[in-house]
PDB file of N, CA and C in Angstrom:
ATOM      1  N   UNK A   1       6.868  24.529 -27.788  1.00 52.00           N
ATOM      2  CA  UNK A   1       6.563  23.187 -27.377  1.00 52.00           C
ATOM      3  C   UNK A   1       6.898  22.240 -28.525  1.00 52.00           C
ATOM      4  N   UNK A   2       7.534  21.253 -28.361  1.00 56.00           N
ATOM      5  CA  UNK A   2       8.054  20.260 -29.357  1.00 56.00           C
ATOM      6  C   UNK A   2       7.236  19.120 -29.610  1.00 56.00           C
ATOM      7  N   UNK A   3       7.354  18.524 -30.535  1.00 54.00           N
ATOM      8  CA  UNK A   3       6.174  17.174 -30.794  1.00 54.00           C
ATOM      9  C   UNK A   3       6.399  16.466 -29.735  1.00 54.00           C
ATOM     10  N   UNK A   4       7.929  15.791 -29.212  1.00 55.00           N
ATOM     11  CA  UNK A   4       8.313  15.144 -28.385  1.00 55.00           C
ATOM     12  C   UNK A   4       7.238  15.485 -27.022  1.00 55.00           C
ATOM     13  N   UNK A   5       7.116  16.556 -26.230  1.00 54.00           N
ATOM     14  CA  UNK A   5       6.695  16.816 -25.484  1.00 54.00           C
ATOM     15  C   UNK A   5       5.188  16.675 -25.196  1.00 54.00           C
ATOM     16  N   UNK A   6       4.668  17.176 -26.473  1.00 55.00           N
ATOM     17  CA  UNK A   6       2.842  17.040 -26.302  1.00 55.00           C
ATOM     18  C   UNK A   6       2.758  15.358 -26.509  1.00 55.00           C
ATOM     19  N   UNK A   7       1.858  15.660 -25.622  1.00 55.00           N
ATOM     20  CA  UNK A   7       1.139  14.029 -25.410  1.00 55.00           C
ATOM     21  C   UNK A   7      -0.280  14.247 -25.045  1.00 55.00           C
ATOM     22  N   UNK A   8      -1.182  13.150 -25.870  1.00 53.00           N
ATOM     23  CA  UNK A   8      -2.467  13.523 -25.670  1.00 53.00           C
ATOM     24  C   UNK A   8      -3.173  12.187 -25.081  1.00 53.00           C
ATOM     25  N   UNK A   9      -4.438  11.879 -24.724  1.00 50.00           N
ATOM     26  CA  UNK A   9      -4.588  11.232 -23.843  1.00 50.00           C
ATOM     27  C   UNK A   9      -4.612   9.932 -24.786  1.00 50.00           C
ATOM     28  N   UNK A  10      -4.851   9.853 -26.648  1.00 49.00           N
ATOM     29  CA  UNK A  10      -4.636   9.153 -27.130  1.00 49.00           C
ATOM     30  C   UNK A  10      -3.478   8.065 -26.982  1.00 49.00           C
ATOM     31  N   UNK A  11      -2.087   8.803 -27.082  1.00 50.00           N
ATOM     32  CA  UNK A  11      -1.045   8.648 -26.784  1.00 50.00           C
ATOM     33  C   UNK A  11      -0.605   7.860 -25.364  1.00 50.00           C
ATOM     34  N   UNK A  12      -1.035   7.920 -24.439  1.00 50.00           N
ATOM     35  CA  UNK A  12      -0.858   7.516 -23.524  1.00 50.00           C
ATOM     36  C   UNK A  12      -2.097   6.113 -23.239  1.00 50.00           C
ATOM     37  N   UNK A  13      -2.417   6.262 -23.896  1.00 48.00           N
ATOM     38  CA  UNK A  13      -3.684   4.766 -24.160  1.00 48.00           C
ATOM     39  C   UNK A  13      -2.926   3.717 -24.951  1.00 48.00           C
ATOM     40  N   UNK A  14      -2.262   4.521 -25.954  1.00 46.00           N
ATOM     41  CA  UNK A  14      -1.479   3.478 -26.668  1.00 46.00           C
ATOM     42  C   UNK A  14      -0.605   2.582 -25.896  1.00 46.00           C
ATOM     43  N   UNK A  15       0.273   2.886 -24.709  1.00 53.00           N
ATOM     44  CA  UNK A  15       1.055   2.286 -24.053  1.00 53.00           C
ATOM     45  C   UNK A  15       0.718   1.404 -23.892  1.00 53.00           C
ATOM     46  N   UNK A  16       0.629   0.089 -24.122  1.00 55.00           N
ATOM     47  CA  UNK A  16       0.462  -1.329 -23.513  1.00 55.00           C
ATOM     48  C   UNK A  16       1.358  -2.022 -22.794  1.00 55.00           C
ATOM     49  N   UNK A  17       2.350  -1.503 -22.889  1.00 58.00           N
ATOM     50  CA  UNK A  17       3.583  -1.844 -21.688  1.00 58.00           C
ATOM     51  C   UNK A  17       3.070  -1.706 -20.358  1.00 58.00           C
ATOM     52  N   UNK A  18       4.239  -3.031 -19.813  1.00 71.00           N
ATOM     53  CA  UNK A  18       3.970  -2.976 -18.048  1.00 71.00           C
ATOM     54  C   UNK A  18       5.223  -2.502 -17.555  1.00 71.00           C
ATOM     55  N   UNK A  19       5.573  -2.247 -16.637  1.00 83.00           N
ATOM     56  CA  UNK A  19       6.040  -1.331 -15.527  1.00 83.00           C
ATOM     57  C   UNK A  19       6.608  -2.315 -15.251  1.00 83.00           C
ATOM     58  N   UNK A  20       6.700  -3.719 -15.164  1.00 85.00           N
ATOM     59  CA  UNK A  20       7.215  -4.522 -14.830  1.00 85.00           C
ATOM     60  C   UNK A  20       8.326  -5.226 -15.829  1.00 85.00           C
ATOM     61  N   UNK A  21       9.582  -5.076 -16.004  1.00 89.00           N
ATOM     62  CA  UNK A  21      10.333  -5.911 -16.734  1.00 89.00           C
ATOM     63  C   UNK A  21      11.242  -6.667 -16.084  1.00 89.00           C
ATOM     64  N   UNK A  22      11.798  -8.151 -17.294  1.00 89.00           N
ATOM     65  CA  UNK A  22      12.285  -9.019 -16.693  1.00 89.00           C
ATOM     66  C   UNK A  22      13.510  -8.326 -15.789  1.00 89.00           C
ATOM     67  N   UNK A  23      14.568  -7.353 -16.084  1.00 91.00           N
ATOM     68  CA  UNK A  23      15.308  -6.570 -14.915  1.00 91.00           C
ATOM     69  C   UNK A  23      14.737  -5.963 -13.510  1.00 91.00           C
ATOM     70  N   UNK A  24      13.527  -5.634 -13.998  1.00 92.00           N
ATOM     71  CA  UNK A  24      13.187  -4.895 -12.498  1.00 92.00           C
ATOM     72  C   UNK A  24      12.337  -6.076 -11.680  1.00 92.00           C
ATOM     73  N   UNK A  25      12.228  -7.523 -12.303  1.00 92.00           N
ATOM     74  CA  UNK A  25      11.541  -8.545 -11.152  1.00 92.00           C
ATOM     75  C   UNK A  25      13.086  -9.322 -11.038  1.00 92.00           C
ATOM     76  N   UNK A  26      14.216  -9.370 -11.505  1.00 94.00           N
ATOM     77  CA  UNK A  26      15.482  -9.698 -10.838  1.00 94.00           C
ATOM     78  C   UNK A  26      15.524  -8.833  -9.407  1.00 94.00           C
ATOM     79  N   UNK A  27      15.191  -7.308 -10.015  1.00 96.00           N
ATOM     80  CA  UNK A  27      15.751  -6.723  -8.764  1.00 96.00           C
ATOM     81  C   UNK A  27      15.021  -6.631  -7.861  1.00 96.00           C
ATOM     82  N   UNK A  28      13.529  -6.982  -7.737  1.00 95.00           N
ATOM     83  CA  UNK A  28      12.278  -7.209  -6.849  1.00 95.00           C
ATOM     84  C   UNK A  28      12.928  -8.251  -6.102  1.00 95.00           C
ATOM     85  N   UNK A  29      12.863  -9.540  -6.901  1.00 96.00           N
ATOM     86  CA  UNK A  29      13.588 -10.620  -5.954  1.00 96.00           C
ATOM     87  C   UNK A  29      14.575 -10.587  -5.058  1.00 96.00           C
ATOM     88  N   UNK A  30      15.705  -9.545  -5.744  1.00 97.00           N
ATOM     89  CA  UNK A  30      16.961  -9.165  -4.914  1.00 97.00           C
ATOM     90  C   UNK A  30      16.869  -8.551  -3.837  1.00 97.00           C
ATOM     91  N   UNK A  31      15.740  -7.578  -4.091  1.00 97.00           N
ATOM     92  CA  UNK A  31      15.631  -7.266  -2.412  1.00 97.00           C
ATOM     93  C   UNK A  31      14.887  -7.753  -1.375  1.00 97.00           C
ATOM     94  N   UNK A  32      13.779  -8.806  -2.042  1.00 97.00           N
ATOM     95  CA  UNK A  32      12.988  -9.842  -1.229  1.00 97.00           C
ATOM     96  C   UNK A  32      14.452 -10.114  -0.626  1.00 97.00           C
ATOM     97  N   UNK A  33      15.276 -11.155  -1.238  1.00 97.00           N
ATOM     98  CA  UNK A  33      16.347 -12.194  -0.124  1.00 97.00           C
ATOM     99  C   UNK A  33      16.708 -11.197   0.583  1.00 97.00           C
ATOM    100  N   UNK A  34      17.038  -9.887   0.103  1.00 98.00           N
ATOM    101  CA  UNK A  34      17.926  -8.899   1.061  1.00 98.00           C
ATOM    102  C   UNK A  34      17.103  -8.936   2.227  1.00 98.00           C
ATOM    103  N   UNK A  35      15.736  -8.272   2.122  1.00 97.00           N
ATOM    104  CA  UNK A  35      14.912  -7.666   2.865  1.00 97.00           C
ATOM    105  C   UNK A  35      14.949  -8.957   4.362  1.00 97.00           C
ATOM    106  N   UNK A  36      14.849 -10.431   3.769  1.00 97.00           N
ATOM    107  CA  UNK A  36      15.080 -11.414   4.629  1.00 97.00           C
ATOM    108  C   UNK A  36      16.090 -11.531   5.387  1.00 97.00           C
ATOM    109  N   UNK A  37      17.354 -11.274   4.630  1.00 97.00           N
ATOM    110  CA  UNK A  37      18.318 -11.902   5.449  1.00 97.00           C
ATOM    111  C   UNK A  37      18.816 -10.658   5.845  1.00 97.00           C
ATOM    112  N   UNK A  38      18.498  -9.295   6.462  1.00 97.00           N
ATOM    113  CA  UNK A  38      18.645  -8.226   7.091  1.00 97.00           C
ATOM    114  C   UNK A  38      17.546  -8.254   7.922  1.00 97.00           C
ATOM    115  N   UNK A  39      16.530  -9.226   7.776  1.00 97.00           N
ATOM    116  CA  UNK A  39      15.403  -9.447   9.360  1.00 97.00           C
ATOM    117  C   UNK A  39      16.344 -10.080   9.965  1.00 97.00           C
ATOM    118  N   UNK A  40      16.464 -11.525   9.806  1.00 96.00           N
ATOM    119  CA  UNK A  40      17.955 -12.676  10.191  1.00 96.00           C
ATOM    120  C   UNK A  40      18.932 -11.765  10.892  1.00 96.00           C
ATOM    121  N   UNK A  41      20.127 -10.612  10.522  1.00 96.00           N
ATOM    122  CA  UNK A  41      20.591 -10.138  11.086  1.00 96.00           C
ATOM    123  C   UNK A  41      20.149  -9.200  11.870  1.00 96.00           C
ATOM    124  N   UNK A  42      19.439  -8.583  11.777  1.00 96.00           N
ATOM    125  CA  UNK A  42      18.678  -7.720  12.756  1.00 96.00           C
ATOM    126  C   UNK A  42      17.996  -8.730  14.198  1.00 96.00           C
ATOM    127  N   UNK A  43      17.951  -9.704  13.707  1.00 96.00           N
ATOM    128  CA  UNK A  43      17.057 -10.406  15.197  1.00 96.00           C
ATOM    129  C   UNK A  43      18.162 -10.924  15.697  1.00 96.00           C
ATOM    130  N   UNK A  44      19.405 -11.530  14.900  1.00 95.00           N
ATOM    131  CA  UNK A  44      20.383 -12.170  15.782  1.00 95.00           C
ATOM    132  C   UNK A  44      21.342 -11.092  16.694  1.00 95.00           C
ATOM    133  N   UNK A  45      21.472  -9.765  15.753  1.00 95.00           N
ATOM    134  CA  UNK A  45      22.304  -8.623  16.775  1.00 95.00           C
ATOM    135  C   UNK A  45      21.490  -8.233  18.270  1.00 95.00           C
ATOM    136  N   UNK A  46      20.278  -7.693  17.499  1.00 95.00           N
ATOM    137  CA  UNK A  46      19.266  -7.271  18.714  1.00 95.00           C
ATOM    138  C   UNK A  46      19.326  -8.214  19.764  1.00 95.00           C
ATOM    139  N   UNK A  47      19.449  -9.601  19.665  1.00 94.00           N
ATOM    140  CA  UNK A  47      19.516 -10.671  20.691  1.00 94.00           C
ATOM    141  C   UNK A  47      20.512 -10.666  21.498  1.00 94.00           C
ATOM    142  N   UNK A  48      21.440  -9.823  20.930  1.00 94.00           N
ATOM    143  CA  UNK A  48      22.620  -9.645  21.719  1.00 94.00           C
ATOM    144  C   UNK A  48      22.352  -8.482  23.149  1.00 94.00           C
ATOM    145  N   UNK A  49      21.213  -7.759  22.822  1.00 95.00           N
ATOM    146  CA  UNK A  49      21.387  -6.857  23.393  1.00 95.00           C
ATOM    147  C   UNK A  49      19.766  -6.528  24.495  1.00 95.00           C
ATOM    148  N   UNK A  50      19.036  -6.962  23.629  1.00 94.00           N
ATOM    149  CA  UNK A  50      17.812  -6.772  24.775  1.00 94.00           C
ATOM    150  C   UNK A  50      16.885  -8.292  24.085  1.00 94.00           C
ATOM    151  N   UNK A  51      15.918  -8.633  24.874  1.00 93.00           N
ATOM    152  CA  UNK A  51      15.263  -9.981  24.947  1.00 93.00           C
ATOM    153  C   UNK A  51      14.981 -10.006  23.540  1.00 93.00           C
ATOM    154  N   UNK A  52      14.641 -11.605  23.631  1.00 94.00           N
ATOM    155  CA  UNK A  52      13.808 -12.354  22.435  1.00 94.00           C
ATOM    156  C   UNK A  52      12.819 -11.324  21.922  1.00 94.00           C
ATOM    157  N   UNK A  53      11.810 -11.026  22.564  1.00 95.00           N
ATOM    158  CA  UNK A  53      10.422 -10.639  22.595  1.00 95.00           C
ATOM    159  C   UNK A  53      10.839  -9.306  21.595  1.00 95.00           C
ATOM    160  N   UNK A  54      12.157  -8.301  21.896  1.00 95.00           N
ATOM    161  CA  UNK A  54      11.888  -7.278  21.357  1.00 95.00           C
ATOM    162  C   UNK A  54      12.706  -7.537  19.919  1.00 95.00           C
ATOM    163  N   UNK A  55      13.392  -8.400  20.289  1.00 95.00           N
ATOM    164  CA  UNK A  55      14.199  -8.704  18.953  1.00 95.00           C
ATOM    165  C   UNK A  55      13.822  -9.038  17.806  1.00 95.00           C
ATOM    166  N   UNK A  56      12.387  -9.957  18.282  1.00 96.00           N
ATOM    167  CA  UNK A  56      11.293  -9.998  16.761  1.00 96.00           C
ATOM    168  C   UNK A  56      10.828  -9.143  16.553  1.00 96.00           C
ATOM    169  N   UNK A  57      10.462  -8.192  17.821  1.00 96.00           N
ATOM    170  CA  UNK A  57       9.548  -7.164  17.236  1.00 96.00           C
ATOM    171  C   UNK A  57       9.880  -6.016  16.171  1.00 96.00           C
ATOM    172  N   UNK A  58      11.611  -5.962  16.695  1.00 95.00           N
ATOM    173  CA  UNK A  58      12.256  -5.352  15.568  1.00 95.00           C
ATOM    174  C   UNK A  58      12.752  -5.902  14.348  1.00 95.00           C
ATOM    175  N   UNK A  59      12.682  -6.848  13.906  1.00 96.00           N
ATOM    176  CA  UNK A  59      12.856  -8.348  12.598  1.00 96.00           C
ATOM    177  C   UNK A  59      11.519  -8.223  12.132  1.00 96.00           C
ATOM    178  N   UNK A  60      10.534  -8.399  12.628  1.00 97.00           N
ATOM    179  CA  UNK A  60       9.487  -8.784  11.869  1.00 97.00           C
ATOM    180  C   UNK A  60       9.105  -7.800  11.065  1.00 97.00           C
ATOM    181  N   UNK A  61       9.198  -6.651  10.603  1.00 97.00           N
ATOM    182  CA  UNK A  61       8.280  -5.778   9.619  1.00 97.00           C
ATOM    183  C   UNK A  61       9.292  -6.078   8.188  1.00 97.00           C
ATOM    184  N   UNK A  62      10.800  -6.339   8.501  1.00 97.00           N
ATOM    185  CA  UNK A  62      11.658  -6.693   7.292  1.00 97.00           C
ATOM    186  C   UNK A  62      11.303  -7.921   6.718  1.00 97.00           C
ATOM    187  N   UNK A  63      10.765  -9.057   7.862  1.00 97.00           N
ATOM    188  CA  UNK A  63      10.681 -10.583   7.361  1.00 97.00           C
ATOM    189  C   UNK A  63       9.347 -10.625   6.902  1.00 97.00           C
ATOM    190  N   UNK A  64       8.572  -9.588   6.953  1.00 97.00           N
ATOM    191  CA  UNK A  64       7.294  -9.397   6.645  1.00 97.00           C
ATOM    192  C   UNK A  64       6.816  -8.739   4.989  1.00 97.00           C
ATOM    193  N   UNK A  65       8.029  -7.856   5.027  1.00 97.00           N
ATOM    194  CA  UNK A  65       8.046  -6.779   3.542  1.00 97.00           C
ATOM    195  C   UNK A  65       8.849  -7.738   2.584  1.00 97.00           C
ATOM    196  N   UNK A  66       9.556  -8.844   2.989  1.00 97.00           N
ATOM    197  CA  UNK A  66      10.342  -9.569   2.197  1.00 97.00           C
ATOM    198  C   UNK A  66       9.959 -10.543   1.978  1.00 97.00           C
ATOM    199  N   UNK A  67       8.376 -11.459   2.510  1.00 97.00           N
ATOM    200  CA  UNK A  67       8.008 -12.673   2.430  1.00 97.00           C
ATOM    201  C   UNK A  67       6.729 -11.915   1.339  1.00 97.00           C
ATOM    202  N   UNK A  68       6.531 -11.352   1.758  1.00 97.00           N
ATOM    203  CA  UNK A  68       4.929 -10.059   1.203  1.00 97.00           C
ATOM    204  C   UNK A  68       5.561  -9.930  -0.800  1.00 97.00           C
ATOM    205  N   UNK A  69       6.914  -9.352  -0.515  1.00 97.00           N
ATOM    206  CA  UNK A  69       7.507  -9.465  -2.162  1.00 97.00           C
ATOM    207  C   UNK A  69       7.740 -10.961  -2.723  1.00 97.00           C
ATOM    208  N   UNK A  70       8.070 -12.162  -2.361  1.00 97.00           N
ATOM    209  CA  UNK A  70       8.208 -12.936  -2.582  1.00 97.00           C
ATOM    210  C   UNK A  70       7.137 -13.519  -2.674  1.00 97.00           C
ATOM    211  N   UNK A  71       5.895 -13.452  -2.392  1.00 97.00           N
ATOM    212  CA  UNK A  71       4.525 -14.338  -2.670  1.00 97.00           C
ATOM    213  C   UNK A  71       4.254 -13.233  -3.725  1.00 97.00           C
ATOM    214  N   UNK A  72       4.245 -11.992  -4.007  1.00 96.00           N
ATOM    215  CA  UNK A  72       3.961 -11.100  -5.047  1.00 96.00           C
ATOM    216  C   UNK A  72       4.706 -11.618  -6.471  1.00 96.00           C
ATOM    217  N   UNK A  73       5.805 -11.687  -6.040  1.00 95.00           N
ATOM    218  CA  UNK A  73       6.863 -12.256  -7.365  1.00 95.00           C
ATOM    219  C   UNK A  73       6.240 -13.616  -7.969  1.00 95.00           C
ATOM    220  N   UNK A  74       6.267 -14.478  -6.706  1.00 96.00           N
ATOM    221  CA  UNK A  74       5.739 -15.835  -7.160  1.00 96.00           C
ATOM    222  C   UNK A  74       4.582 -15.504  -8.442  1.00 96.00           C
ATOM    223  N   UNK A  75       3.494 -14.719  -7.626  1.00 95.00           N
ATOM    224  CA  UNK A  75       2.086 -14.722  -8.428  1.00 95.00           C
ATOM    225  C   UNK A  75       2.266 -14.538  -9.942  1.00 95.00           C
ATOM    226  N   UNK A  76       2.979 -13.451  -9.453  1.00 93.00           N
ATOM    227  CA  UNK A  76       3.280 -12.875 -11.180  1.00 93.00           C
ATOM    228  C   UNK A  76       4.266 -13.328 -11.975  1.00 93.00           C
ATOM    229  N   UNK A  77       4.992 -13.929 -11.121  1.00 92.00           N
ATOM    230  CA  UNK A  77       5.488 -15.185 -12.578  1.00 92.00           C
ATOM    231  C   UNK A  77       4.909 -16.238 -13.017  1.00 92.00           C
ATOM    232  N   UNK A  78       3.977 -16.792 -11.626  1.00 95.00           N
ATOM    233  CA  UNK A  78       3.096 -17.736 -12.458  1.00 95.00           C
ATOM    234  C   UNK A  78       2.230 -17.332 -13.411  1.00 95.00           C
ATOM    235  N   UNK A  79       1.480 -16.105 -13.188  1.00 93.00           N
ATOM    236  CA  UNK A  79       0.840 -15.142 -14.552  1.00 93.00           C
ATOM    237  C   UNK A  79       1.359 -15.352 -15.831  1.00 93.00           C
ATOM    238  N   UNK A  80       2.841 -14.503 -15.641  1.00 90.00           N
ATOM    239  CA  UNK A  80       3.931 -14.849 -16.405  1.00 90.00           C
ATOM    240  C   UNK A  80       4.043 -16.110 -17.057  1.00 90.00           C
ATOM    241  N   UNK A  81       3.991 -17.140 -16.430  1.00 91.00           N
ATOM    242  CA  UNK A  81       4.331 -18.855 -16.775  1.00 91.00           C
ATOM    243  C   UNK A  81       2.804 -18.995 -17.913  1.00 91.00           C
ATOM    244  N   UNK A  82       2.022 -18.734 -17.392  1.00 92.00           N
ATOM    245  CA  UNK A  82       0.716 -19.213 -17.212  1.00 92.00           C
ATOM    246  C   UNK A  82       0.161 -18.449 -18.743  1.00 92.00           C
ATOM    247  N   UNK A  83       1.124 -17.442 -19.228  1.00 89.00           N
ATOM    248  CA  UNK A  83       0.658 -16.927 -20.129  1.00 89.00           C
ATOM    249  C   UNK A  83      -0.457 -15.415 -19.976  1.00 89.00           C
ATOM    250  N   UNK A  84      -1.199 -15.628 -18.737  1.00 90.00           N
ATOM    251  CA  UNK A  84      -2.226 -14.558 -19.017  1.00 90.00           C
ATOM    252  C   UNK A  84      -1.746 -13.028 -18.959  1.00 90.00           C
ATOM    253  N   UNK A  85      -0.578 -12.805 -17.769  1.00 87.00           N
ATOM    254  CA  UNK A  85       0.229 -11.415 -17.938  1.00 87.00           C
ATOM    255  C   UNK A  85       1.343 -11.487 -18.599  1.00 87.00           C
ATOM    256  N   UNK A  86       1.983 -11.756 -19.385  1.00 88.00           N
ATOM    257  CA  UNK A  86       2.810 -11.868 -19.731  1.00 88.00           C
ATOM    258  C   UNK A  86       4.097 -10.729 -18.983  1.00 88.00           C
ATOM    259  N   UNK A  87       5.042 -10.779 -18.826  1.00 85.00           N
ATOM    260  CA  UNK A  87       6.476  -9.741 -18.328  1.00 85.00           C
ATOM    261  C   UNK A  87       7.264  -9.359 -19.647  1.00 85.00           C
ATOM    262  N   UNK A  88       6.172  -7.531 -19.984  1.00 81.00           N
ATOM    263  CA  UNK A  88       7.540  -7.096 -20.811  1.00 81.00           C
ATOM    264  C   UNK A  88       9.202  -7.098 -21.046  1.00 81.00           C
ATOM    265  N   UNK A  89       9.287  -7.987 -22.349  1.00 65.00           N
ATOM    266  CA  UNK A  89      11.411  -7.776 -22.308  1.00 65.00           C
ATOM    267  C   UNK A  89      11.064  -6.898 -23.124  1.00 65.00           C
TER     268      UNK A  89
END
């Protein structure tokens, strides 16, 4: 077993890093718009093919997971802004 490998629970307390960096809330955002504008196409094809009614029903869980990341993002950049969480670079 190598030093590299053992880790003790000390060690892992030390981490003060977040999980969150400025690259991975680019790519949060990126798939918020995606997640949106693949509801958008999903409701305008489906419309082609069977009613209104089912066409949201199949749009809405994307326009839902993509508005849901985008009020998440917001928060935590205002955190971010705001100073109290700061976003590991």
């Amino acid at each position: 077993m190598t030093d590299e490998a053992a880790t003790t629970d000390a060690d892992i307390g030390d981490r003060t890093g977040s999980w969150l960096t400025p690259s991975r809330f680019v790519w949060l955002a990126l798939i918020a718009v995606a997640l949106i504008v693949v509801s958008f196409v999903i409701r305008g094809l489906s419309r082609l093919v069977v009613g209104y009614d089912v066409a949201m029903g199949l749009s809405a869980p994307f326009l839902l997971a993509g508005g849901l990341l985008v009020v998440g993002l917001t928060l935590r950049g205002l955190l971010d802004l705001l100073g109290i969480a700061p976003i590991d670079g």
